[in-house]
Amino acid sequence: MKKGKLIVVSGPSGVGKDTVVSEYLKLHPEDVLSISMTSRPKRDYEVDGVHYYFRTKEGFEEEVAQGNLLEYALYNGNYYGTPKSEVIKRLEDGINVILVIEVQGARNIKNMLGKDALLIFVLPPSIEALKERLLNRGTDSMEVINERLEIAEREIRENTFYDYKIINDNLDSAVKSLENIIKNEINK
Ligand code: 5GP
């Protein structure tokens, strides 16, 4: 049986990558999203096991020690990682798995899997547009927003190893681009 494809989607915080991916998944329910593990505090609207598997810092380190994560990274002082259980069996069963992860994790996946992973970076139309989105979202303090903007500028500089880039200036066309990229790569 043909193995599934591992699809990595990255982009700065606030760029709307989660929305692009969730709209894509409404059109392609045969593909699945990997739920990550994190040690960052849960936001009010988030549900454990739905948005993330939430762990304490020590609990996360224990998962790492047990070899349960495919990749992980420290982002803005918190751990984020991909549980192997979200990915490996599904790929073997021929299911495409999407990871929405930051740049260091994506680099690790690329080093591990090479051409077997498809890496896509979602860009904002501008840094100003990104700042506005983070402010409107209202989930983070000004301090956290400024840290996220600094990380965003670094991520935009460091994204040269991605296979494709999509500019999210319009949701529908960003979803369409993602759809076309995945379709073309899978049929290769
Ligand atoms: P947030 O705190 O906004 O939910 O996520 C912060 C960053 O961590 C985002 O760029 C998000 O894509 C990334 N992230 C989420 N899950 C993972 C993961 O499993 N591994 C890595 N490396 N990054 C992740």
PDB file of N, CA, C and O and ligand atoms in Angstrom, residues 11 13 17 36 40 43 52 71-73 75 80-82 100-102 105 148, ligand 1:
ATOM      1  N   GLY A  11       4.604  28.765   9.856  1.00  0.00           N
ATOM      2  CA  GLY A  11       4.361  30.171   9.551  1.00  0.00           C
ATOM      3  C   GLY A  11       4.334  30.897  10.859  1.00  0.00           C
ATOM      4  O   GLY A  11       4.101  30.282  11.903  1.00  0.00           O
ATOM      5  N   SER A  13       3.400  33.046  14.139  1.00  0.00           N
ATOM      6  CA  SER A  13       2.229  33.110  14.995  1.00  0.00           C
ATOM      7  C   SER A  13       1.331  34.248  14.509  1.00  0.00           C
ATOM      8  O   SER A  13       1.798  35.360  14.278  1.00  0.00           O
ATOM      9  N   LYS A  17      -2.281  30.206   9.858  1.00  0.00           N
ATOM     10  CA  LYS A  17      -2.004  28.873   9.299  1.00  0.00           C
ATOM     11  C   LYS A  17      -2.969  27.816   9.823  1.00  0.00           C
ATOM     12  O   LYS A  17      -3.362  26.916   9.079  1.00  0.00           O
ATOM     13  N   SER A  36      -0.460  18.167  18.704  1.00  0.00           N
ATOM     14  CA  SER A  36       0.848  18.296  19.344  1.00  0.00           C
ATOM     15  C   SER A  36       0.755  18.234  20.855  1.00  0.00           C
ATOM     16  O   SER A  36      -0.325  18.381  21.433  1.00  0.00           O
ATOM     17  N   ARG A  40       3.128  24.732  27.230  1.00  0.00           N
ATOM     18  CA  ARG A  40       2.636  26.109  27.422  1.00  0.00           C
ATOM     19  C   ARG A  40       1.279  26.072  28.140  1.00  0.00           C
ATOM     20  O   ARG A  40       0.523  25.120  28.001  1.00  0.00           O
ATOM     21  N   ARG A  43      -4.864  28.014  26.928  1.00  0.00           N
ATOM     22  CA  ARG A  43      -5.713  29.209  26.812  1.00  0.00           C
ATOM     23  C   ARG A  43      -7.144  28.810  27.173  1.00  0.00           C
ATOM     24  O   ARG A  43      -7.504  27.638  27.081  1.00  0.00           O
ATOM     25  N   TYR A  52      -4.287  20.628  21.972  1.00  0.00           N
ATOM     26  CA  TYR A  52      -2.956  20.109  22.322  1.00  0.00           C
ATOM     27  C   TYR A  52      -3.156  19.037  23.379  1.00  0.00           C
ATOM     28  O   TYR A  52      -4.196  18.983  24.027  1.00  0.00           O
ATOM     29  N   GLU A  71       9.542  14.840  16.975  1.00  0.00           N
ATOM     30  CA  GLU A  71      10.384  16.038  17.025  1.00  0.00           C
ATOM     31  C   GLU A  71       9.843  16.896  18.147  1.00  0.00           C
ATOM     32  O   GLU A  71       8.680  16.759  18.514  1.00  0.00           O
ATOM     33  N   TYR A  72      10.688  17.787  18.666  1.00  0.00           N
ATOM     34  CA  TYR A  72      10.176  18.786  19.602  1.00  0.00           C
ATOM     35  C   TYR A  72      11.097  19.992  19.570  1.00  0.00           C
ATOM     36  O   TYR A  72      12.228  19.906  19.074  1.00  0.00           O
ATOM     37  N   ALA A  73      10.600  21.110  20.060  1.00  0.00           N
ATOM     38  CA  ALA A  73      11.393  22.335  20.065  1.00  0.00           C
ATOM     39  C   ALA A  73      10.953  23.198  21.231  1.00  0.00           C
ATOM     40  O   ALA A  73       9.853  23.034  21.769  1.00  0.00           O
ATOM     41  N   TYR A  75       9.965  26.863  22.109  1.00  0.00           N
ATOM     42  CA  TYR A  75       9.503  28.059  21.410  1.00  0.00           C
ATOM     43  C   TYR A  75       9.020  29.035  22.455  1.00  0.00           C
ATOM     44  O   TYR A  75       8.080  28.723  23.198  1.00  0.00           O
ATOM     45  N   TYR A  80       7.166  22.313  22.635  1.00  0.00           N
ATOM     46  CA  TYR A  80       6.122  21.871  21.707  1.00  0.00           C
ATOM     47  C   TYR A  80       6.677  20.660  20.975  1.00  0.00           C
ATOM     48  O   TYR A  80       7.829  20.685  20.542  1.00  0.00           O
ATOM     49  N   GLY A  81       5.874  19.611  20.799  1.00  0.00           N
ATOM     50  CA  GLY A  81       6.401  18.448  20.088  1.00  0.00           C
ATOM     51  C   GLY A  81       5.308  17.603  19.465  1.00  0.00           C
ATOM     52  O   GLY A  81       4.127  17.692  19.825  1.00  0.00           O
ATOM     53  N   THR A  82       5.733  16.774  18.521  1.00  0.00           N
ATOM     54  CA  THR A  82       4.814  15.903  17.784  1.00  0.00           C
ATOM     55  C   THR A  82       4.878  14.486  18.335  1.00  0.00           C
ATOM     56  O   THR A  82       5.915  13.837  18.227  1.00  0.00           O
ATOM     57  N   VAL A 100       1.276  21.118  12.071  1.00  0.00           N
ATOM     58  CA  VAL A 100       1.391  22.581  12.058  1.00  0.00           C
ATOM     59  C   VAL A 100       2.407  22.926  13.140  1.00  0.00           C
ATOM     60  O   VAL A 100       2.087  22.914  14.334  1.00  0.00           O
ATOM     61  N   ILE A 101       3.645  23.173  12.734  1.00  0.00           N
ATOM     62  CA  ILE A 101       4.741  23.310  13.703  1.00  0.00           C
ATOM     63  C   ILE A 101       5.667  24.463  13.320  1.00  0.00           C
ATOM     64  O   ILE A 101       5.626  24.962  12.197  1.00  0.00           O
ATOM     65  N   GLU A 102       6.515  24.865  14.293  1.00  0.00           N
ATOM     66  CA  GLU A 102       7.415  25.988  14.019  1.00  0.00           C
ATOM     67  C   GLU A 102       8.678  25.507  13.270  1.00  0.00           C
ATOM     68  O   GLU A 102       8.838  24.333  12.984  1.00  0.00           O
ATOM     69  N   GLY A 105      11.359  22.660  14.439  1.00  0.00           N
ATOM     70  CA  GLY A 105      10.763  21.320  14.321  1.00  0.00           C
ATOM     71  C   GLY A 105      10.680  20.893  12.865  1.00  0.00           C
ATOM     72  O   GLY A 105      10.946  19.738  12.520  1.00  0.00           O
ATOM     73  N   ARG A 148       6.562  37.287  19.964  1.00  0.00           N
ATOM     74  CA  ARG A 148       6.121  36.496  18.806  1.00  0.00           C
ATOM     75  C   ARG A 148       6.478  37.202  17.489  1.00  0.00           C
ATOM     76  O   ARG A 148       6.808  36.546  16.513  1.00  0.00           O
TER      77      ARG A 148
HETATM   78  P1  5GP B   1       0.936  28.450  19.989  1.00  0.00           P
HETATM   79  O1  5GP B   1       1.483  28.729  21.351  1.00  0.00           O
HETATM   80  O2  5GP B   1       0.550  29.726  19.267  1.00  0.00           O
HETATM   81  O3  5GP B   1      -0.181  27.446  20.013  1.00  0.00           O
HETATM   82  O4  5GP B   1       2.105  27.795  19.127  1.00  0.00           O
HETATM   83  C1  5GP B   1       3.374  28.389  19.046  1.00  0.00           C
HETATM   84  C2  5GP B   1       4.168  27.767  17.896  1.00  0.00           C
HETATM   85  O5  5GP B   1       4.446  26.387  18.180  1.00  0.00           O
HETATM   86  C3  5GP B   1       3.424  27.786  16.569  1.00  0.00           C
HETATM   87  O6  5GP B   1       4.330  28.194  15.549  1.00  0.00           O
HETATM   88  C4  5GP B   1       3.023  26.340  16.394  1.00  0.00           C
HETATM   89  O7  5GP B   1       2.893  26.006  15.027  1.00  0.00           O
HETATM   90  C5  5GP B   1       4.210  25.638  17.010  1.00  0.00           C
HETATM   91  N1  5GP B   1       3.927  24.230  17.335  1.00  0.00           N
HETATM   92  C6  5GP B   1       2.735  23.670  17.664  1.00  0.00           C
HETATM   93  N2  5GP B   1       2.867  22.342  17.838  1.00  0.00           N
HETATM   94  C7  5GP B   1       4.175  22.049  17.590  1.00  0.00           C
HETATM   95  C8  5GP B   1       4.928  20.825  17.591  1.00  0.00           C
HETATM   96  O8  5GP B   1       4.433  19.732  17.808  1.00  0.00           O
HETATM   97  N3  5GP B   1       6.248  20.925  17.309  1.00  0.00           N
HETATM   98  C9  5GP B   1       6.861  22.115  17.024  1.00  0.00           C
HETATM   99  N4  5GP B   1       8.163  22.071  16.742  1.00  0.00           N
HETATM  100  N5  5GP B   1       6.176  23.274  17.019  1.00  0.00           N
HETATM  101  C10 5GP B   1       4.858  23.253  17.289  1.00  0.00           C
END
